[in-house]
mmCIF file of the C-alpha atoms, coordinates in Angstrom:
data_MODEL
# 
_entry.id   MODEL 
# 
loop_
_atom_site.group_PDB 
_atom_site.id 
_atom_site.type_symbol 
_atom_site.label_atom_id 
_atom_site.label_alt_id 
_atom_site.label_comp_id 
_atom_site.label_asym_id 
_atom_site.label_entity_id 
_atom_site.label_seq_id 
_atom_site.pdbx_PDB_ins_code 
_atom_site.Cartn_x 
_atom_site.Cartn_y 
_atom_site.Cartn_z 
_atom_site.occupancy 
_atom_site.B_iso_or_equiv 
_atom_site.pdbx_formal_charge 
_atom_site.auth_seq_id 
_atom_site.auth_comp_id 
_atom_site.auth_asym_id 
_atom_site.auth_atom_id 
_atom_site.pdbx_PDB_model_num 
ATOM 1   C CA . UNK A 1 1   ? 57.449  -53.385  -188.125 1.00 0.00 ? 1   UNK A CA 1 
ATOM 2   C CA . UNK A 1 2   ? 59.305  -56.579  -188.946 1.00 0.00 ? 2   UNK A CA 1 
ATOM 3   C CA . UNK A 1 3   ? 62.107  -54.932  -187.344 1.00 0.00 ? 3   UNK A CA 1 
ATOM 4   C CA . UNK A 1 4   ? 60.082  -54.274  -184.352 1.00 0.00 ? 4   UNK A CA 1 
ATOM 5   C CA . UNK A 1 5   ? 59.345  -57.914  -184.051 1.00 0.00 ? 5   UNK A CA 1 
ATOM 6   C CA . UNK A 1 6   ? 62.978  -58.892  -184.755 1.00 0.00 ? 6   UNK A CA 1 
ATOM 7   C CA . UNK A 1 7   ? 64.197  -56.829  -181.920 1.00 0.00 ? 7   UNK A CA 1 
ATOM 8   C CA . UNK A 1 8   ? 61.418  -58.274  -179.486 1.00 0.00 ? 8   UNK A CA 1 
ATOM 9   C CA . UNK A 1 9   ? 62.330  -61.433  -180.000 1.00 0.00 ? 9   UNK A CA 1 
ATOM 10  C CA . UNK A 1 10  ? 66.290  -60.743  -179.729 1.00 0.00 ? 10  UNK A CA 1 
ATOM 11  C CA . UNK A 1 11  ? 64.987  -58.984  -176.255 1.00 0.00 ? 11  UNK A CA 1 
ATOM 12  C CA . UNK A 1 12  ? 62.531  -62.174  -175.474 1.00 0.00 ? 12  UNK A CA 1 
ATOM 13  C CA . UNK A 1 13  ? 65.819  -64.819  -176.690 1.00 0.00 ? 13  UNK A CA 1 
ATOM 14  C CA . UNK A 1 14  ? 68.452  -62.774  -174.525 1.00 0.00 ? 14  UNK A CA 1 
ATOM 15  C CA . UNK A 1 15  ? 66.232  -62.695  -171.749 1.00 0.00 ? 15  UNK A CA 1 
ATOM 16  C CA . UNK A 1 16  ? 65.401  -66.441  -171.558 1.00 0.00 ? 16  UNK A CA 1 
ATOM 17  C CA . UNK A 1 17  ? 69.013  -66.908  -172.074 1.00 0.00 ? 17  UNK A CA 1 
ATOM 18  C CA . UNK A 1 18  ? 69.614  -65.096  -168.954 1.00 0.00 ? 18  UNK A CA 1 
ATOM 19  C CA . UNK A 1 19  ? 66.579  -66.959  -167.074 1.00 0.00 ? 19  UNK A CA 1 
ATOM 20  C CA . UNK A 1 20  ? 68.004  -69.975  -168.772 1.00 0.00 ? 20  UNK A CA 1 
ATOM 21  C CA . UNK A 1 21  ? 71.624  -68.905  -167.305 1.00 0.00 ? 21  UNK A CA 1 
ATOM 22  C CA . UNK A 1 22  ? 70.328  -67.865  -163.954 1.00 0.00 ? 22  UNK A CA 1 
ATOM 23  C CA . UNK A 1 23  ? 68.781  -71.160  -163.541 1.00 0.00 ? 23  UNK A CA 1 
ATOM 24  C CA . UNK A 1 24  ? 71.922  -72.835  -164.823 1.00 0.00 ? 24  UNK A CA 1 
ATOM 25  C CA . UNK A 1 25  ? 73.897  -71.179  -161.934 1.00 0.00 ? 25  UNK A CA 1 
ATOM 26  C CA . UNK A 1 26  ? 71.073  -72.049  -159.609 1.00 0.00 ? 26  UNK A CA 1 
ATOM 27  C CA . UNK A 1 27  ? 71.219  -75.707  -160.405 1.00 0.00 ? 27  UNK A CA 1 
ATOM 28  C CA . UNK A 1 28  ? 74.873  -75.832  -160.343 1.00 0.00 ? 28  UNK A CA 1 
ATOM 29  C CA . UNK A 1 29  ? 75.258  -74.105  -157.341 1.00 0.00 ? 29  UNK A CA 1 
ATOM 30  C CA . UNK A 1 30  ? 72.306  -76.407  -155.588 1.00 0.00 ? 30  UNK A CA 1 
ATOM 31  C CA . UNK A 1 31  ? 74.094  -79.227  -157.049 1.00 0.00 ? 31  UNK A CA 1 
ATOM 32  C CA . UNK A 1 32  ? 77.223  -78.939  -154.941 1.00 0.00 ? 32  UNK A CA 1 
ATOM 33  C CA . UNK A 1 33  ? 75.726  -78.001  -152.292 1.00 0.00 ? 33  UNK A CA 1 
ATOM 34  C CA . UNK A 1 34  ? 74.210  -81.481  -152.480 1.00 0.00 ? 34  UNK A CA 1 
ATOM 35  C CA . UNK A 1 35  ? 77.179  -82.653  -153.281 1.00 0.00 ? 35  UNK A CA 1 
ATOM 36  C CA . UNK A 1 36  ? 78.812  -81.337  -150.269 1.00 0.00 ? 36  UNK A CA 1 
ATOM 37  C CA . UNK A 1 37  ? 75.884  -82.009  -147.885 1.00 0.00 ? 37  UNK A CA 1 
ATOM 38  C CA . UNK A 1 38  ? 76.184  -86.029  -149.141 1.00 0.00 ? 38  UNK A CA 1 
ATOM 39  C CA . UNK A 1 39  ? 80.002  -85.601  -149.100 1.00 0.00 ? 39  UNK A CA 1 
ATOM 40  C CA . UNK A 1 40  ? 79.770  -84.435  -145.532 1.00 0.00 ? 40  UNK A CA 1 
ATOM 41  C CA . UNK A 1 41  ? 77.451  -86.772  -144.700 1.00 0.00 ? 41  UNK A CA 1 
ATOM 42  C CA . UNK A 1 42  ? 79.537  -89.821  -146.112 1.00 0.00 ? 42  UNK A CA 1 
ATOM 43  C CA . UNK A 1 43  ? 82.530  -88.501  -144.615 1.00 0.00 ? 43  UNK A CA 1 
ATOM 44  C CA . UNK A 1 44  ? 81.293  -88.374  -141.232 1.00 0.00 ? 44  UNK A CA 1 
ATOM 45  C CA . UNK A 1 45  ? 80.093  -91.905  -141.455 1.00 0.00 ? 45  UNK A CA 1 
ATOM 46  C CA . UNK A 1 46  ? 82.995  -92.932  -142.710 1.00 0.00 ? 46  UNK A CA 1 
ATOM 47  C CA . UNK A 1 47  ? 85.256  -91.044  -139.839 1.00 0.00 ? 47  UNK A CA 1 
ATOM 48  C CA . UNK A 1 48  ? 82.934  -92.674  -137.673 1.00 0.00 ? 48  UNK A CA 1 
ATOM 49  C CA . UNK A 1 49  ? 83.807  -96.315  -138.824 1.00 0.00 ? 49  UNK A CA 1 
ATOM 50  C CA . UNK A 1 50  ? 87.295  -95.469  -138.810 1.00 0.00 ? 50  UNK A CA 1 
ATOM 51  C CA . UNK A 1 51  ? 87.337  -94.335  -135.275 1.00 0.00 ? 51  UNK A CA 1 
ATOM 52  C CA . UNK A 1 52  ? 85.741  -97.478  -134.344 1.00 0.00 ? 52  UNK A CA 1 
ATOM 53  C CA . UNK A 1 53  ? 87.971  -99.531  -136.397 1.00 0.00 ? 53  UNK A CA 1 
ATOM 54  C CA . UNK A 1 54  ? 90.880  -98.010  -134.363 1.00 0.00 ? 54  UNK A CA 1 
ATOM 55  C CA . UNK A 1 55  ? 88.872  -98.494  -130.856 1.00 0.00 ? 55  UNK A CA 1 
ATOM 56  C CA . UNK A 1 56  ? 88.229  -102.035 -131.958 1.00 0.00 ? 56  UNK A CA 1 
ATOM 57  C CA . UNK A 1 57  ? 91.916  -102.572 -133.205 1.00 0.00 ? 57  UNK A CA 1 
ATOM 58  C CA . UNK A 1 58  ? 93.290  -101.407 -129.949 1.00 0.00 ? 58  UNK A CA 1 
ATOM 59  C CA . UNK A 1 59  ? 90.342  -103.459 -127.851 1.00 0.00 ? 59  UNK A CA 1 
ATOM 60  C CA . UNK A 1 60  ? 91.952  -106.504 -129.393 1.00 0.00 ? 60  UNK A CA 1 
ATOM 61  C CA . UNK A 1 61  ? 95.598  -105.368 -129.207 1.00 0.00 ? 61  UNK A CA 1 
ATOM 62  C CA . UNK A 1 62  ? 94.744  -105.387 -125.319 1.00 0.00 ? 62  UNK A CA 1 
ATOM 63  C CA . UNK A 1 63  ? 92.950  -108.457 -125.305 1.00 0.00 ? 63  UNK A CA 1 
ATOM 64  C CA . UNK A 1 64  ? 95.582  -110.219 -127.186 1.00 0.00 ? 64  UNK A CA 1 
ATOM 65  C CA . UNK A 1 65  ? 98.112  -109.146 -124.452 1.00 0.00 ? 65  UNK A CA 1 
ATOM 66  C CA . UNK A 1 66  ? 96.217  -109.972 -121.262 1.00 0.00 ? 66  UNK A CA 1 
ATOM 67  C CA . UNK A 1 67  ? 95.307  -113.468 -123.373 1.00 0.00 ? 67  UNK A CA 1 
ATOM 68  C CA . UNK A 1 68  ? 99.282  -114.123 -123.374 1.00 0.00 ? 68  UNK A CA 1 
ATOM 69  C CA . UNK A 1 69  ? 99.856  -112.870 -120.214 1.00 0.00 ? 69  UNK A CA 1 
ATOM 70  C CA . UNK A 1 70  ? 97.243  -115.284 -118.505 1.00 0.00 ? 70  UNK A CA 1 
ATOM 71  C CA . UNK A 1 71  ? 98.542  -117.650 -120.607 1.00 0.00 ? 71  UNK A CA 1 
ATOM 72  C CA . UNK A 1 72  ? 102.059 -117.491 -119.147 1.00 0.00 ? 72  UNK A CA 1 
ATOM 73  C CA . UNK A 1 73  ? 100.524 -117.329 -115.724 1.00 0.00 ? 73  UNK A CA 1 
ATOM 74  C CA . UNK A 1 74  ? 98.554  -120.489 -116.038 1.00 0.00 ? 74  UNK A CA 1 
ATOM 75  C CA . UNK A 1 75  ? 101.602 -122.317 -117.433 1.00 0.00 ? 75  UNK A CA 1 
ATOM 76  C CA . UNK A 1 76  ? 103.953 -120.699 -114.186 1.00 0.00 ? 76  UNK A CA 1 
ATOM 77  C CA . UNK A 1 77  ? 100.960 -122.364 -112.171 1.00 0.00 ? 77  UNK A CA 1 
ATOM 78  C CA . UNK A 1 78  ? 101.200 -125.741 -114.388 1.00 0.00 ? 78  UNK A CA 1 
ATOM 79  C CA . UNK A 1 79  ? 104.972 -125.809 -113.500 1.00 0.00 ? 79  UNK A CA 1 
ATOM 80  C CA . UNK A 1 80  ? 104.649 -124.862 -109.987 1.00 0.00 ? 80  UNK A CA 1 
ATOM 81  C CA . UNK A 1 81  ? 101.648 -127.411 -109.025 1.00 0.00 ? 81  UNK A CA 1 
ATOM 82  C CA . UNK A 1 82  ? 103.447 -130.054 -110.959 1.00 0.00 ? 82  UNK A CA 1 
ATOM 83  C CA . UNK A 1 83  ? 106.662 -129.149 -108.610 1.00 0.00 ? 83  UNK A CA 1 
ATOM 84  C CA . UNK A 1 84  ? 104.754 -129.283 -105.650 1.00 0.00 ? 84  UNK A CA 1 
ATOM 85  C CA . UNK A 1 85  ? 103.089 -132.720 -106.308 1.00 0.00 ? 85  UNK A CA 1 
ATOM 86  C CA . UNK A 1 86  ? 106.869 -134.254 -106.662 1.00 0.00 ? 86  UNK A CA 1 
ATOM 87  C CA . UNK A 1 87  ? 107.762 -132.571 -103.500 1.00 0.00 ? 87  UNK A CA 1 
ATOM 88  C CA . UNK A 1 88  ? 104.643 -134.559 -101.720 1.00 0.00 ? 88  UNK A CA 1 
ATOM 89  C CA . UNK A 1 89  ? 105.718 -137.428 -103.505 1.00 0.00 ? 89  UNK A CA 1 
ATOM 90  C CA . UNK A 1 90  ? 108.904 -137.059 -102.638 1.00 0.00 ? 90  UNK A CA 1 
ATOM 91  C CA . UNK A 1 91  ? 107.696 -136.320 -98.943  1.00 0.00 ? 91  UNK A CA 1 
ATOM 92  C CA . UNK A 1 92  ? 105.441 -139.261 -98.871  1.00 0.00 ? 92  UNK A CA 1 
ATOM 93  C CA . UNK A 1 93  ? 108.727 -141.325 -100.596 1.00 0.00 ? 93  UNK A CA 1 
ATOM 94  C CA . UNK A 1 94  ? 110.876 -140.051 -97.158  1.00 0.00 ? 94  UNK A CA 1 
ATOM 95  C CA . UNK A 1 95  ? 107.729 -140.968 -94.656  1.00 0.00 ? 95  UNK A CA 1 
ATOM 96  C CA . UNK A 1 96  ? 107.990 -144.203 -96.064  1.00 0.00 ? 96  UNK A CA 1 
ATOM 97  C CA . UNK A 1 97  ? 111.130 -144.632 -96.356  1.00 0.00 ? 97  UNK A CA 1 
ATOM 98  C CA . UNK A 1 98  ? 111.365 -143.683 -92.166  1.00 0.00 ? 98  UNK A CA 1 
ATOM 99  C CA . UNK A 1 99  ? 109.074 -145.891 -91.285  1.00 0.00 ? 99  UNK A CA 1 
ATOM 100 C CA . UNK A 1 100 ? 110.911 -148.666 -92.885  1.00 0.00 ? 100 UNK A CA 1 
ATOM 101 C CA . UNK A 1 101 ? 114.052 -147.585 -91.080  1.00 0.00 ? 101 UNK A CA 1 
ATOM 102 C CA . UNK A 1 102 ? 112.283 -147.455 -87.653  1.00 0.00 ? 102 UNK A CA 1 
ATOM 103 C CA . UNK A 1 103 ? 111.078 -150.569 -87.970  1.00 0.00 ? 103 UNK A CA 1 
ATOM 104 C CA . UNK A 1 104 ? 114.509 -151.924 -88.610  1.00 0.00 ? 104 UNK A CA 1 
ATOM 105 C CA . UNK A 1 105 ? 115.718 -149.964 -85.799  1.00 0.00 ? 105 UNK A CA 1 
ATOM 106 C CA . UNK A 1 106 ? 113.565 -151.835 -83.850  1.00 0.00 ? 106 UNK A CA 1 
ATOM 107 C CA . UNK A 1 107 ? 114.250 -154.602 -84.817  1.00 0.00 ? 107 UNK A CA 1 
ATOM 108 C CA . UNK A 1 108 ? 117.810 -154.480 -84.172  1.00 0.00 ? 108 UNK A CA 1 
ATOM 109 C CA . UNK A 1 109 ? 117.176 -152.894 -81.091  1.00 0.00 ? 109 UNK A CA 1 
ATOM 110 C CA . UNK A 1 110 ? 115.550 -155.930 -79.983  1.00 0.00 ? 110 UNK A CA 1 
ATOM 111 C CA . UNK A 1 111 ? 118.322 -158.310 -82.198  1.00 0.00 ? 111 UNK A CA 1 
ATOM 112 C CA . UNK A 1 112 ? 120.925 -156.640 -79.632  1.00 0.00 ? 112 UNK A CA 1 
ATOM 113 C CA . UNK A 1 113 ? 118.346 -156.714 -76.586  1.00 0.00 ? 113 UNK A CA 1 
ATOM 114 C CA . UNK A 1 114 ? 118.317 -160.296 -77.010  1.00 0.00 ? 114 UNK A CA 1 
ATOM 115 C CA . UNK A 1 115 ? 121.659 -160.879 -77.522  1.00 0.00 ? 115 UNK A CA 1 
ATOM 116 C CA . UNK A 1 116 ? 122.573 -158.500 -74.559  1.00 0.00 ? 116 UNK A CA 1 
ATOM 117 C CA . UNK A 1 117 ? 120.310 -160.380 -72.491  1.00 0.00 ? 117 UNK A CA 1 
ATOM 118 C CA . UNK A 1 118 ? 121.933 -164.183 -73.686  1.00 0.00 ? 118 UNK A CA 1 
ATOM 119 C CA . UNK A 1 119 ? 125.666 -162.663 -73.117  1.00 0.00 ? 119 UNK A CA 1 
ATOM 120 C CA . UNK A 1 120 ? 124.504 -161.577 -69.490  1.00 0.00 ? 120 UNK A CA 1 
ATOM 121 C CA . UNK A 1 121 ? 123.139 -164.685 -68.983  1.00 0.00 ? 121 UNK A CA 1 
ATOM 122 C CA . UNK A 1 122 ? 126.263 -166.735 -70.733  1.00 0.00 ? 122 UNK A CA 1 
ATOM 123 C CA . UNK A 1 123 ? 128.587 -164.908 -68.655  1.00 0.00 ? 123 UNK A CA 1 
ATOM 124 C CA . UNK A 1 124 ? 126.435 -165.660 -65.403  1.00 0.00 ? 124 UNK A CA 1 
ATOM 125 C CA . UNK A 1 125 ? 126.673 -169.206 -66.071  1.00 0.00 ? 125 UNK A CA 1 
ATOM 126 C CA . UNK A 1 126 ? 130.516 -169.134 -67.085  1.00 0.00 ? 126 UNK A CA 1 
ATOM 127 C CA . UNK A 1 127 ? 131.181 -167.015 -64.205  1.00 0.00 ? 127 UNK A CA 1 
ATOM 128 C CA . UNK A 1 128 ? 129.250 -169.558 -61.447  1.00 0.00 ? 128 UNK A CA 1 
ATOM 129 C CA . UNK A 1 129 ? 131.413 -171.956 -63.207  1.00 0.00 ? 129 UNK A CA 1 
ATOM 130 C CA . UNK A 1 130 ? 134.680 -170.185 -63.606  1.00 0.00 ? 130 UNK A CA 1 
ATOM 131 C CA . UNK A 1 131 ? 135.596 -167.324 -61.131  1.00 0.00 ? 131 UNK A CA 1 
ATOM 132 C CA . UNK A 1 132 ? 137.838 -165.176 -63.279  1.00 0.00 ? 132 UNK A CA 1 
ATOM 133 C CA . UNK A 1 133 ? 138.257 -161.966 -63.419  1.00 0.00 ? 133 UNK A CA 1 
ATOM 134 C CA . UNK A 1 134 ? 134.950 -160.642 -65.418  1.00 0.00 ? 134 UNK A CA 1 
ATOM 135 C CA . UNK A 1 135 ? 136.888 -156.920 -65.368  1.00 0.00 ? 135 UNK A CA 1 
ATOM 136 C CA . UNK A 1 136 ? 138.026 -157.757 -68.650  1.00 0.00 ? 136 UNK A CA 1 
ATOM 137 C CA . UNK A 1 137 ? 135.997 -159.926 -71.154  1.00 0.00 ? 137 UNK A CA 1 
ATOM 138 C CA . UNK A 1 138 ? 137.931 -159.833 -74.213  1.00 0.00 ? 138 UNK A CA 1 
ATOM 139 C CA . UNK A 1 139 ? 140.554 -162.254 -73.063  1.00 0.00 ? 139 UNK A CA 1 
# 
């Protein structure tokens, strides 16, 4: 009899040990697949951040480029306005400058007009006073 009840509880131990065992595997085996759901779930995020790090990277890689690149423009444009407004200066400088010139010319013009006009009349009087010959007026 006790050996009865020794042997039913060896068979009752060993098979809560195998329960015991069969939930162990259970657990472990639920555990990764936890693990692997999470892990999966934490690498996709993760993939995701990275592959909009990289959009973002490039994104500023471009806008960094077009940045210098309208910077370069708008200083060719400085340059080229700045060049332009010495040329109108420069123009304006030369209008001026003509206008000065004509005005001499004009002035001489008239200088020589005059004097044209006083020699003619000069030599008119001389000549009603002194009949030479008027071929040659140097002498």
């Amino acid at each position: 009899m006790l050996s009865n009840i020794y042997r039913q509880h060896t068979e009752y131990v060993s098979v809560l040990k195998q329960k015991q065992e069969k939930k162990k595997k259970e657990l472990l085996t639920s555990g990764e697949q936890l693990t692997r759901h999470i892990l999966d779930g934490l690498n996709n995020d993760v993939s995701e951040c990275y592959k909009n790090q990289k959009r973002i990277d490039h994104a500023c890689k471009q806008l960094t480029t077009q940045s210098n690149l309208l910077l370069k423009q708008s200083q060719a444009w400085i340059t080229l306005i700045g060049q332009f407004t010495d040329a109108l200066k420069e123009l304006g400088d030369v209008e001026n400058y003509s206008k000065i010139i004509e005005r001499e010319c004009l002035s001489i013009t008239n200088i020589l007009a005059t004097v044209h006009q006083d020699m003619t009349k000069n030599r008119q009087q001389t000549g009603d006073n002194n009949p030479q010959d008027s071929s040659n007026p140097t002498e």
